[in-house]
Coordinates of C-alpha atoms in Angstrom, one line a residue:
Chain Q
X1036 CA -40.2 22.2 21.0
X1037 CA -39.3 18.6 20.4
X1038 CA -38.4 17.1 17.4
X1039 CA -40.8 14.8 17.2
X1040 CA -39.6 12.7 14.4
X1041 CA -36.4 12.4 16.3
X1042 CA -38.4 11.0 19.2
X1043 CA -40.0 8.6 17.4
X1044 CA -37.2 7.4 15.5
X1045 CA -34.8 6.6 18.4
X1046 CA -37.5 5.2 19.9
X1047 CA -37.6 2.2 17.4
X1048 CA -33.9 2.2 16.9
X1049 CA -33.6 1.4 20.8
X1050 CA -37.3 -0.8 20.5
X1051 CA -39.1 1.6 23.2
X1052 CA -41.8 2.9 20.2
X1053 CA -44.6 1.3 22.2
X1054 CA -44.1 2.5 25.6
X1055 CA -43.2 6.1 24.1
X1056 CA -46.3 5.9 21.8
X1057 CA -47.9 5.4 25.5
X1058 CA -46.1 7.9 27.8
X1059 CA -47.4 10.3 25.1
X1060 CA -50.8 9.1 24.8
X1061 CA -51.6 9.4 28.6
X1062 CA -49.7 12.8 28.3
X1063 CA -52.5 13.8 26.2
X1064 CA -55.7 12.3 27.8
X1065 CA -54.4 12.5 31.3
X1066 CA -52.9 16.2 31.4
X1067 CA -54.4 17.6 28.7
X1068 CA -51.0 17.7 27.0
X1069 CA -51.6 19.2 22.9
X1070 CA -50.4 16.9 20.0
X1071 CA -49.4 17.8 16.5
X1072 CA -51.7 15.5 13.7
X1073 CA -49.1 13.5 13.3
X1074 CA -48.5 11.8 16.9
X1075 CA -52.2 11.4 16.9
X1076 CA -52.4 9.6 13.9
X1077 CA -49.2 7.7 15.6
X1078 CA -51.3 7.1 18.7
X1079 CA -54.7 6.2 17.1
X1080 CA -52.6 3.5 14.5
X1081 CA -51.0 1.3 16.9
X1082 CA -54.4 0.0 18.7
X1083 CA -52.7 -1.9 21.8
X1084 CA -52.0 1.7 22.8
X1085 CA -55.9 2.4 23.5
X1086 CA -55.7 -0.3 25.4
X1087 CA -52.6 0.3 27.6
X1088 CA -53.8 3.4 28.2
X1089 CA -57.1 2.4 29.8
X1090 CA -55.1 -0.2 32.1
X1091 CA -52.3 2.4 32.9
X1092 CA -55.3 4.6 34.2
X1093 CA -56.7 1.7 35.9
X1094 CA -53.8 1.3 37.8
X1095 CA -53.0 5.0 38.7
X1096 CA -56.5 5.7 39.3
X1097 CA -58.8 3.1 39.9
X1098 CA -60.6 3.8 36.9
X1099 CA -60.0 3.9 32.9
X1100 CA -59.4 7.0 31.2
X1101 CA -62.1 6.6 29.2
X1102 CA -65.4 4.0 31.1
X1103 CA -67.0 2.6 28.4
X1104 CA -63.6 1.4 26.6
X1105 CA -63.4 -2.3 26.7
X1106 CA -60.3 -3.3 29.0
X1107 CA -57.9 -6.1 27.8
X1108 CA -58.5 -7.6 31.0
X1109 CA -62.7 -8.1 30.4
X1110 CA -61.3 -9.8 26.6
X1111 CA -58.9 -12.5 28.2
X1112 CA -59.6 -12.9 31.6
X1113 CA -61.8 -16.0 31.7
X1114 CA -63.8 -14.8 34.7
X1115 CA -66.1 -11.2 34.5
X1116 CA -63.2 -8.5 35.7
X1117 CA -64.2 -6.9 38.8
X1118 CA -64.4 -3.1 39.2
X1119 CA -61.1 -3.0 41.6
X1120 CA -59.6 -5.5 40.2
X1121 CA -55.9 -4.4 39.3
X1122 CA -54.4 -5.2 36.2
X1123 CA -51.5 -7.7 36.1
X1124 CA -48.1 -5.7 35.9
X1125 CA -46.4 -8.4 33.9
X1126 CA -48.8 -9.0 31.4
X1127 CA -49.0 -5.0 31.4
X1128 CA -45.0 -4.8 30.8
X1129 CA -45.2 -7.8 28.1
X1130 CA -47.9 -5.8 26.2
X1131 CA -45.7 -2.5 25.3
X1132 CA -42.9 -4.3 24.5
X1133 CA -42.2 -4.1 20.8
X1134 CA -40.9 -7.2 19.6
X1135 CA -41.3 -11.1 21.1
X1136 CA -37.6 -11.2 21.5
X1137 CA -37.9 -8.1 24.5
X1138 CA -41.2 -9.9 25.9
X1139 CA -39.0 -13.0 25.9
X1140 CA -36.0 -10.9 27.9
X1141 CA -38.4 -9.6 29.9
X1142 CA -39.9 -13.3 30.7
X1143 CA -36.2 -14.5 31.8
X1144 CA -35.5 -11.6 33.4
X1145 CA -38.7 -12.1 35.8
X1146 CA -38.0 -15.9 36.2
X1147 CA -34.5 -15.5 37.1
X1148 CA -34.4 -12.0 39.0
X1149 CA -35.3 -12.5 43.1
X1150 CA -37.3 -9.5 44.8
X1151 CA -38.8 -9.3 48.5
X1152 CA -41.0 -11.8 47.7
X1153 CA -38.0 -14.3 47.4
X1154 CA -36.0 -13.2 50.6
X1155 CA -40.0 -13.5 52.1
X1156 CA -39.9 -16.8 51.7
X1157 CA -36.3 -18.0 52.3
X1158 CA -34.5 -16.4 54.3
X1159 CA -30.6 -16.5 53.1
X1160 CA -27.6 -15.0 55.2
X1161 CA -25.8 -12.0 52.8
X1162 CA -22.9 -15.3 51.7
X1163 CA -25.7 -17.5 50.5
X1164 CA -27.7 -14.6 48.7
X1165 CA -27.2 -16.0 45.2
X1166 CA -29.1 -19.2 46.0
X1167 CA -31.8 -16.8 45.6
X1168 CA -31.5 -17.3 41.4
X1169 CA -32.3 -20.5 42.6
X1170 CA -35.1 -20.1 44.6
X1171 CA -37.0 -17.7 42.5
X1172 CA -38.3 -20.1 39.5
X1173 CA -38.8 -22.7 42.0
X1174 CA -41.0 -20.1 44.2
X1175 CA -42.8 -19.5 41.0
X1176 CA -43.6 -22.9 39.4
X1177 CA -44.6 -23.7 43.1
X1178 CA -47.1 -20.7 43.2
X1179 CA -48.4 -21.5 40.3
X1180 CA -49.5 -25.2 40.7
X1181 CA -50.2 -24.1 43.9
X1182 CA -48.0 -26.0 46.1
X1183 CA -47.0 -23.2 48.3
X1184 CA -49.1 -20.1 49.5
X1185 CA -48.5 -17.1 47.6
X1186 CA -47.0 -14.5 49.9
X1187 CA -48.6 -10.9 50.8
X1188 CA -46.3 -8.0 50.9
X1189 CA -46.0 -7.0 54.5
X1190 CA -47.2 -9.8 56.3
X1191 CA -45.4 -11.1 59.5
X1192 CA -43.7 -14.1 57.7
X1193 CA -40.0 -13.8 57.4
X1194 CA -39.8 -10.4 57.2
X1195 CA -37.1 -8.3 56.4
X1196 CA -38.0 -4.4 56.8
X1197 CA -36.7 -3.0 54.1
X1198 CA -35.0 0.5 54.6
X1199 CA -36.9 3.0 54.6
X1200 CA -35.7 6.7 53.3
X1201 CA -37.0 10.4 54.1
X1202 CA -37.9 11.4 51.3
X1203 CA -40.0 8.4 50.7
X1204 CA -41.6 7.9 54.2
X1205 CA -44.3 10.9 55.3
X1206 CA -44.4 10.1 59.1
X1207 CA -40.6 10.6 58.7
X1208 CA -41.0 13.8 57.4
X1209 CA -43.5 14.6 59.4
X1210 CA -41.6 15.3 62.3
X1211 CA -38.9 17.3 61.0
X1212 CA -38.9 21.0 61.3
X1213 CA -37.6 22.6 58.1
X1214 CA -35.8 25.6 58.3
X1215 CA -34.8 27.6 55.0
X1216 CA -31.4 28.9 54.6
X1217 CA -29.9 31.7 55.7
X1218 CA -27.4 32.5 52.9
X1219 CA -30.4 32.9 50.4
X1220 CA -31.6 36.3 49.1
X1221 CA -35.7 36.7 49.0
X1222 CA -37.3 39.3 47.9
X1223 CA -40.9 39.8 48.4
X1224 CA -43.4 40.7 45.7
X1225 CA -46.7 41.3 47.7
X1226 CA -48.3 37.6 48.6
X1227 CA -45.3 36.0 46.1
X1228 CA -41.7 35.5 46.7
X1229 CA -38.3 35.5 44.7
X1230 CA -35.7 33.2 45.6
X1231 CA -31.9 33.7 44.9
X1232 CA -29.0 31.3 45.5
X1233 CA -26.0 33.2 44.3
X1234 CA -24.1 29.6 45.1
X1235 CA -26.3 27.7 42.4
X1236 CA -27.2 30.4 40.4
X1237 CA -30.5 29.3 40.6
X1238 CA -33.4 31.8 41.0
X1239 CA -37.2 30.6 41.7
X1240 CA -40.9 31.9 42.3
X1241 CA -42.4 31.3 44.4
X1242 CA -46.7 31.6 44.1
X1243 CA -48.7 32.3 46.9
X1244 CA -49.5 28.7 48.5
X1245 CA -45.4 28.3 48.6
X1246 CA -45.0 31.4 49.4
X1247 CA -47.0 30.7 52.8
X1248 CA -45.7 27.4 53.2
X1249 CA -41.9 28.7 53.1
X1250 CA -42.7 31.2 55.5
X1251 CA -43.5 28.9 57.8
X1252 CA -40.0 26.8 57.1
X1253 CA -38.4 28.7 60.1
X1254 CA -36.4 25.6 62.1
X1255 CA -39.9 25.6 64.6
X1256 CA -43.0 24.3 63.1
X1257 CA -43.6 20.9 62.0
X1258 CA -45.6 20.2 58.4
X1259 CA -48.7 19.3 60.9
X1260 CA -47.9 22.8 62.4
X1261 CA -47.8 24.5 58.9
X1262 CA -51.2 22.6 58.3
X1263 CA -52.8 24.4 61.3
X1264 CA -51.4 27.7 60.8
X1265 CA -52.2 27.7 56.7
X1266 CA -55.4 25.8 56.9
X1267 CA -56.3 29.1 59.2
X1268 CA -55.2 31.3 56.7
X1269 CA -56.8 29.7 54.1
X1270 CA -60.6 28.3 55.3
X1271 CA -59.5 24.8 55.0
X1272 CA -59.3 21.6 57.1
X1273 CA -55.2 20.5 57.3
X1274 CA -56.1 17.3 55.9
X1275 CA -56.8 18.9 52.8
X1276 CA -53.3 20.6 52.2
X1277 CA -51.2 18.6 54.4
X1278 CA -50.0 16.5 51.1
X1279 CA -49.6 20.0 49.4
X1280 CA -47.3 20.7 52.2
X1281 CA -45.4 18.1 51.9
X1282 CA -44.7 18.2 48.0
X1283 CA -43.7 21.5 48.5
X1284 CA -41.1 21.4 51.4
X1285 CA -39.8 18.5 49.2
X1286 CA -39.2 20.6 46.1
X1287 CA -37.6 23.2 48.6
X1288 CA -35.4 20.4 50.0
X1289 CA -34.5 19.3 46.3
X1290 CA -33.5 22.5 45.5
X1291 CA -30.9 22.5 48.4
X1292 CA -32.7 25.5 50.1
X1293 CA -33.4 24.4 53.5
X1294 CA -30.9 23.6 56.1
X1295 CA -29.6 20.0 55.9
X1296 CA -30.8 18.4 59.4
Chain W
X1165 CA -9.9 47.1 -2.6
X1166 CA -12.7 49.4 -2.1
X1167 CA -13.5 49.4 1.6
X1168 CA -16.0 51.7 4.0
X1169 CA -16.3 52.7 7.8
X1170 CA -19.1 52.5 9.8
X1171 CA -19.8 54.0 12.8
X1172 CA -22.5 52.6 14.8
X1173 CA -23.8 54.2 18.0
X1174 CA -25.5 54.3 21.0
X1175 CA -25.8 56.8 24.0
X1176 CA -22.8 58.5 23.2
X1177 CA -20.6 55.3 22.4
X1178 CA -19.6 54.1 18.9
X1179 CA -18.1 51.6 17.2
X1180 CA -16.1 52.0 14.0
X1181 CA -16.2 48.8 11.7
X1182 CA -13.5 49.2 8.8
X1183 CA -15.1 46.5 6.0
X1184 CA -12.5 46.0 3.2
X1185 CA -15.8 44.2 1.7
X1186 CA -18.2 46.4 -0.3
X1187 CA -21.0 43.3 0.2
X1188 CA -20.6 42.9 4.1
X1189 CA -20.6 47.0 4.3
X1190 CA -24.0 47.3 2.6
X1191 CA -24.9 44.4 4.6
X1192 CA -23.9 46.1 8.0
X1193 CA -25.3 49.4 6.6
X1194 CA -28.6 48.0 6.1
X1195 CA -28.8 46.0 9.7
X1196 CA -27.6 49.0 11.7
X1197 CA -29.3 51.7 9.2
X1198 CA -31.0 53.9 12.3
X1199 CA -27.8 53.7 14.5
X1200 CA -25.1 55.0 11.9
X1201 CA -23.7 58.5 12.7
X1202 CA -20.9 60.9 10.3
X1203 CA -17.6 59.6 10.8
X1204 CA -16.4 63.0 12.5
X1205 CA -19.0 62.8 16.1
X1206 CA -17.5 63.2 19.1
X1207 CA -18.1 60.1 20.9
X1208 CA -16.6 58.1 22.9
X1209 CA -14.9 55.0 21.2
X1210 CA -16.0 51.7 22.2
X1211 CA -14.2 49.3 20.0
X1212 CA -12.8 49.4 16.6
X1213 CA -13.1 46.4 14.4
X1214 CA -11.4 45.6 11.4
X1215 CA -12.7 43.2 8.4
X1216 CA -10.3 42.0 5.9
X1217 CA -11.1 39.8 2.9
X1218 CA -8.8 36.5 2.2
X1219 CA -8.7 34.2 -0.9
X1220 CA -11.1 32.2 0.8
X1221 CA -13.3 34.1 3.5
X1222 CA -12.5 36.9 5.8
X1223 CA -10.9 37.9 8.7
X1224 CA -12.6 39.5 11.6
X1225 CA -10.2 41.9 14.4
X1226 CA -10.0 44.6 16.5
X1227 CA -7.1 46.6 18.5
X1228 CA -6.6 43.6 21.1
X1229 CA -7.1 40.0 20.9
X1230 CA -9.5 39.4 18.6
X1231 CA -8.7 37.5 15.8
X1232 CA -11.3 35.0 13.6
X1233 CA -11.6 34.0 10.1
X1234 CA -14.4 33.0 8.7
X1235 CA -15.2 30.9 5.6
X1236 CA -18.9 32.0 5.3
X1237 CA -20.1 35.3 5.1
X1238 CA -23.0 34.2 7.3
X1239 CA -21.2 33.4 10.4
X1240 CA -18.8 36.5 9.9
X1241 CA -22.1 38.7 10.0
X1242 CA -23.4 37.2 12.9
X1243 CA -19.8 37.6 14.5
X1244 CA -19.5 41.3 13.5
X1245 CA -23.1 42.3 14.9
X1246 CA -22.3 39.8 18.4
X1247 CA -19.3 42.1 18.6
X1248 CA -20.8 45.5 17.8
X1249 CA -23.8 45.1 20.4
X1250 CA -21.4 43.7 23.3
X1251 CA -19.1 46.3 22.7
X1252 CA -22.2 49.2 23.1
X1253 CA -23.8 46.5 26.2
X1254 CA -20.2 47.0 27.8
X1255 CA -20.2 50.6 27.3
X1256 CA -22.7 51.0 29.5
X1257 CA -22.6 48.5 32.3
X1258 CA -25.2 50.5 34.0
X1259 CA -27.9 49.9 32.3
X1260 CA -29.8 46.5 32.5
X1261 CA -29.7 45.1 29.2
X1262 CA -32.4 42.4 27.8
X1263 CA -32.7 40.3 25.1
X1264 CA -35.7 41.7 24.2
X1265 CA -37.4 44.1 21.8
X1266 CA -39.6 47.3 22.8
X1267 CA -42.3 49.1 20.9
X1268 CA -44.0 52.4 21.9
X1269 CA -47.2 54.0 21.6
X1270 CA -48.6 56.7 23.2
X1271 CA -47.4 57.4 26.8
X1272 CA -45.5 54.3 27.2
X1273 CA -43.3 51.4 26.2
X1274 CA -44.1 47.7 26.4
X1275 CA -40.8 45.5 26.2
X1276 CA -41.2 42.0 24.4
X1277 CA -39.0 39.3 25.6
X1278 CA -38.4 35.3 24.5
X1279 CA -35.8 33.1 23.8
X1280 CA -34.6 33.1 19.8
X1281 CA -37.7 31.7 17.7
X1282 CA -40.3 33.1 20.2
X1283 CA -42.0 35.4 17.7
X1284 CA -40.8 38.7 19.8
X1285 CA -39.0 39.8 16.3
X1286 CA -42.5 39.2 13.9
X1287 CA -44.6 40.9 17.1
X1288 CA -42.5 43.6 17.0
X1289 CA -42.9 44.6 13.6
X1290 CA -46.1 44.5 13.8
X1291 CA -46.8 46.4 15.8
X1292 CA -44.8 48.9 14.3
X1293 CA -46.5 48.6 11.1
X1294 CA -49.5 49.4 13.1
X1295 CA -48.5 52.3 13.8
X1296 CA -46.3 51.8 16.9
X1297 CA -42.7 53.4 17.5
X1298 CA -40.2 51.0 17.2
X1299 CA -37.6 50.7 20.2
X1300 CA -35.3 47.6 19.2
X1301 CA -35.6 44.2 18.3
X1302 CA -32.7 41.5 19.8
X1303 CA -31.4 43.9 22.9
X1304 CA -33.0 46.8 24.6
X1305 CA -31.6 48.5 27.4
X1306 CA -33.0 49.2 30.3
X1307 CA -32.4 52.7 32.7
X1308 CA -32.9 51.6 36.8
X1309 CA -32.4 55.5 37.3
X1310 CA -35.3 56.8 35.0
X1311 CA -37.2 53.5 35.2
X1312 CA -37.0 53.9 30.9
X1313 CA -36.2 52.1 28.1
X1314 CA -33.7 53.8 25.5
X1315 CA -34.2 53.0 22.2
X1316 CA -31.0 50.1 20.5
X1317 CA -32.5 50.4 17.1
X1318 CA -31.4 47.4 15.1
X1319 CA -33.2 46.7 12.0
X1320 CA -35.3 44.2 12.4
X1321 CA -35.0 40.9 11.0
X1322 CA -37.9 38.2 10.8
X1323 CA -37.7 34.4 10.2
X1324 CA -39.8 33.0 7.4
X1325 CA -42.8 31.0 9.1
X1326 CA -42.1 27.6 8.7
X1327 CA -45.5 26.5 10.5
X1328 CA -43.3 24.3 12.9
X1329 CA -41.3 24.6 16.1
X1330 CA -37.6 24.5 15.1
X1331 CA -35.2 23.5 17.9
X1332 CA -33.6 26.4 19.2
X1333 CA -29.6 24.4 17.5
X1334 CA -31.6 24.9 14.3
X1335 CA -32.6 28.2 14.0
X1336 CA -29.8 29.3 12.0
X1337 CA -31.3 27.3 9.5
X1338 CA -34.0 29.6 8.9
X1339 CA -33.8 32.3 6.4
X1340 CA -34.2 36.2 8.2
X1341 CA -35.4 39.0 5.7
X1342 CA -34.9 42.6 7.1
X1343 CA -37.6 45.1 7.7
X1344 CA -36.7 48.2 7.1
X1345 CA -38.2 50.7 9.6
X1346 CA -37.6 55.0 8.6
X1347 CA -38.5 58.0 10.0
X1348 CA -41.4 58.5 12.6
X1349 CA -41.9 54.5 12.9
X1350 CA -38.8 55.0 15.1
X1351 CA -38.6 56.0 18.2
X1352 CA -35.3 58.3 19.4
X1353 CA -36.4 59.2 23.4
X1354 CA -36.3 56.8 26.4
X1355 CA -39.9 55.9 26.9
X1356 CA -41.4 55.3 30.3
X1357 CA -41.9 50.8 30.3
X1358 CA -45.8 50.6 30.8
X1359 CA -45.8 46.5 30.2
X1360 CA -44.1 43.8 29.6
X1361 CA -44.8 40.9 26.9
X1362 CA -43.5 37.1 26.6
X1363 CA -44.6 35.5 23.4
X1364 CA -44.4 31.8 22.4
X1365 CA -44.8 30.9 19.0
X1366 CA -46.7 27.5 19.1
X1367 CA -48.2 26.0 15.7
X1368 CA -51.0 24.3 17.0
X1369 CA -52.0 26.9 19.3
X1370 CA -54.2 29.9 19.1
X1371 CA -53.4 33.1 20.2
X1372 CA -53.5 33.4 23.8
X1373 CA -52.5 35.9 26.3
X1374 CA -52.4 35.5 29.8
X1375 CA -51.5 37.5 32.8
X1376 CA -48.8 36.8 34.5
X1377 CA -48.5 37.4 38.4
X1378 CA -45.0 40.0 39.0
X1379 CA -43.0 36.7 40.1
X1380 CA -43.7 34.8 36.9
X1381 CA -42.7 38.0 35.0
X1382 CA -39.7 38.6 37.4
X1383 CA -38.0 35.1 36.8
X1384 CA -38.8 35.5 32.8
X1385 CA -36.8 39.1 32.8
X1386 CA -34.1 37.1 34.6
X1387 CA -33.8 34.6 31.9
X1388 CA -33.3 37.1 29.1
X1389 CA -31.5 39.3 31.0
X1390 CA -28.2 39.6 29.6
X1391 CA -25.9 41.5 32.3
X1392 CA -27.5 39.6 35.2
X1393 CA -24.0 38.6 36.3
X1394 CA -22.6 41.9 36.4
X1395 CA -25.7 43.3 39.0
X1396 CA -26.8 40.3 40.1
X1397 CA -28.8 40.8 43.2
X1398 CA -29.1 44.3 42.5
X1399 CA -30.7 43.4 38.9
X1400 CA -33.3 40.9 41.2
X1401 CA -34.1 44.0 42.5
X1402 CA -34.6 46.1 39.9
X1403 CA -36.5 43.8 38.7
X1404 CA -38.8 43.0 40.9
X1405 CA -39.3 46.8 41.2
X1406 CA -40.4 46.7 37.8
X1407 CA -42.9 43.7 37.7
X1408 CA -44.5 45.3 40.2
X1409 CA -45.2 48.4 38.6
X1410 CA -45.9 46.7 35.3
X1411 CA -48.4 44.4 34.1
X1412 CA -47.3 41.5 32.6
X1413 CA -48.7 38.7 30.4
X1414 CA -47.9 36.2 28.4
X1415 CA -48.8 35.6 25.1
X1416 CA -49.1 31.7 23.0
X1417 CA -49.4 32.1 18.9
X1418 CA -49.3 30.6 15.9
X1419 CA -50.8 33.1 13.6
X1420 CA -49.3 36.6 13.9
X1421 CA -52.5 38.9 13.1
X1422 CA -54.4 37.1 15.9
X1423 CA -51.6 37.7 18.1
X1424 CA -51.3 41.4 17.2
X1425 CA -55.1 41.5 18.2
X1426 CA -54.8 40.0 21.5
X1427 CA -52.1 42.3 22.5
X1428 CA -54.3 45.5 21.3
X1429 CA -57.0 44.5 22.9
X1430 CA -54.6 43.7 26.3
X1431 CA -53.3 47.2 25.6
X1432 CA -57.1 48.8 25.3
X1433 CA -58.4 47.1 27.8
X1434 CA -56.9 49.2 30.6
X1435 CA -54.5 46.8 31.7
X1436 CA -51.6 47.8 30.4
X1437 CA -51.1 51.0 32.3

């Protein structure tokens, strides 16, 4: 029930029209999301969009939205693109800019920002860190003409492991053996359940895959565990709903309804 | 200054509105036409309100605390009939009260519930124009004892069909016209609630209806449930009681006859029981 109109106007005020143009257009060809005539005529009038889209697929999938679009990669790159080949993010990010003054914030930004790759190279004690502002065109130019190898992300050169979090890790998760609260009332409504936090006011339904996986959320089982015991249930290998798992004792852990551990 | 008294009722509860306003008595009249009774019944008194007219507006009071002017005669309307229904909705604390209309045909009730600007208000008088009794409109209460609906007989008021979702802020906006519903397109008995509807007007959409498991239909009561914080688990319940007795479905429209055919065929079809 969005104004639409409203949309589309802040979005030029703050110079985001492009990338909002996009977010809708792979909305619609991705999820099957319905568009009123107007944002398609939006959509089909800026033709970089088409294009974005494709490569925004590419990169999320491994393939284009649509296969026989031409990709902005097969029109520039001077060699025939490969299949896998992955579209450049920075030439990606420059593209939906609106206006040559963001690409050119974007370009500084870029030169002048260090990342891993920088702390990869050199590596700075926390005093000296802003040498890295330094460092960073320098690394860049050098890449570029080729005078020093171009790093891989987690290679054994000078690294740093970065910190890792649990909700962003699997093997982490893995391990731990959610339990749901005890302070929650859940009512059960034949294979689905009803969840109510008087604390939050917050009340949720369950369907019948969460249903089975928060049954199993008893402080015992691990996911692998709930991907034996559902699997079972099911007629399915735990491979094949072990992700599923996963995504759903998340949600419950977003929703604060499983004991902290 | 000519004035008149109204008294508005429900379940053995009234409340007396005293309109020193000719125009926002007619008004009143014509919103709350089915639930007027004489001045002399013997029920109980839920609230008296009083509405006075200044140079430049009116002022809207009762016995205790309440105290608001108004410039417009809009808002004041819309403040008069918040007041009258929560004053009948407190009355009767026992009940489980939805934002939600209710229709009746046959053996059975089927209670339609959205947010504002869902359509509930132009599939309810529909229906009734079809031939179905007409239960309420905006709030519809709900017996736990008797598993019934009673019948909170507003007069319906539809928005004009603008072709175009409206933010929910902006509804006001929209001009209502009233519907006027007499006689045996009413219905004055509790019915028995055989099914339960949740429209969404969508322009671009056509008219869909789609069942919805008893946990969907749960969490949707909860949302338009209006005294959930006075039961609160109890209410859960109650309701889960009832979504499992009663089929549910959910119905996506942008063109009101096509909606009123997917909901007779639902109702034919044998699955609303």
């Amino acid at each position: 029930q969005l104004d639409w109109e409203q949309v589309v106007r802040q979005a030029k005020q703050n110079h985001a029209y492009r990338m909002v143009l996009l977010g809708i257009a792979l909305a619609k060809n991705v999820m099957g999301a319905t568009l009123s005539e107007s944002m398609n005529s939006l959509i089909q009038r800026d033709r970089s969009v088409s294009r974005l889209m494709q490569h925004a697929c590419l990169y999320m999938f491994g393939k284009p939205a649509n296969p026989s679009a031409k990709l902005f990669v097969e029109t520039l790159a001077p060699t025939p693109a490969q299949p896998t080949r992955r579209f450049s993010p920075t030439r990606f990010r420059l593209a939906v800019c609106d206006r040559w003054q963001d690409q050119v914030q974007y370009g500084v930004w870029r030169m002048l920002v260090p990342n891993v790759r920088d702390r990869q190279r050199v590596v700075l004690p926390r005093p000296l860190s802003f040498l890295y502002y330094l460092i960073r065109p320098l690394r860049l130019v050098g890449e570029h003409l080729r005078w020093v190898e171009h790093p891989r992300l987690g290679s054994q050169h000078n690294l740093h492991p970065l910190p890792t979090t649990s909700q962003n890790n699997l093997p982490l998760l893995t391990s731990d053996r959610p339990q749901t609260r005890t302070d929650l009332d859940v009512y059960c409504l034949d294979d689905e359940r009803i969840i109510y936090c008087s604390n939050h006011e917050l009340g949720i339904a369950l369907n019948p895959s969460s249903s089975m996986i928060w049954d199993c959320c008893d402080g015992t089982h691990t996911l692998e565990d709930m991907g034996v015991m559902i699997s079972q249930q099911v007629g399915c290998s735990p491979e094949a709903i072990i992700e599923d798992i996963w995504m759903a004792v998340l949600e419950f852990r977003r929703l604060r309804l499983l004991v902290e551990s | 200054m000519s004035s008149a008294v109204l008294h508005i009722a429900f379940e053995q509860h009234q409340v007396i509105v005293e309109a020193h306003s000719l125009d926002i008595a007619i008004i009143l009249k014509q919103w709350f036409h089915a639930m007027l009774v004489p001045p002399l019944s013997q029920m109980a008194i839920a609230r008296q309100l009083i509405i006075t007219q200044l140079n430049h507006g009116y002022r809207l009071q009762d016995s205790s605390l309440l105290n608001k002017t108004f410039a417009d005669t809009p808002w004041l309307l819309q403040a008069v009939k918040y007041e009258i229904v929560t004053s009948l909705i407190h009355a009767r604390p026992d009940l489980l009260w939805f934002h939600a209309g209710a229709v009746a045909a046959q053996d059975g009730a089927i209670l339609v519930a959205s947010p504002g600007g869902g359509g509930k208000s132009t599939l309810i008088t529909r229906l009734s124009q079809q031939g179905w009794c007409y239960l309420s409109d905006d709030a519809i209460p709900f017996d736990v004892c008797n598993q019934t609906v009673l019948p909170f007989p507003q007069t319906p008021r539809i928005r004009e069909n603008t072709g175009a979702l409206v933010p929910s802020n902006q509804l006001a906006t929209i001009a209502k016209h009233d519907v006027m519903l007499t006689g045996d397109r009413l219905c004055t008995s509790p019915m028995r609630l055989k099914g339960l509807l949740f429209p969404r007007y969508c322009p671009n959409t056509s008219a869909q209806l789609t069942p919805y498991s008893p946990a969907q239909a749960t969490i949707e009561l909860l949302r338009n449930c209006i005294n959930f914080t006075y039961h609160k688990q109890t209410a859960i319940q109650q309701l889960c009681n009832i979504t499992q007795s009663c089929p549910a479905a959910s119905l996506i429209f942008n063109n009101a006859d096509h909606a009123l055919t997917c909901v007779l065929n639902w109702q034919s079809s044998g699955s609303v029981r």
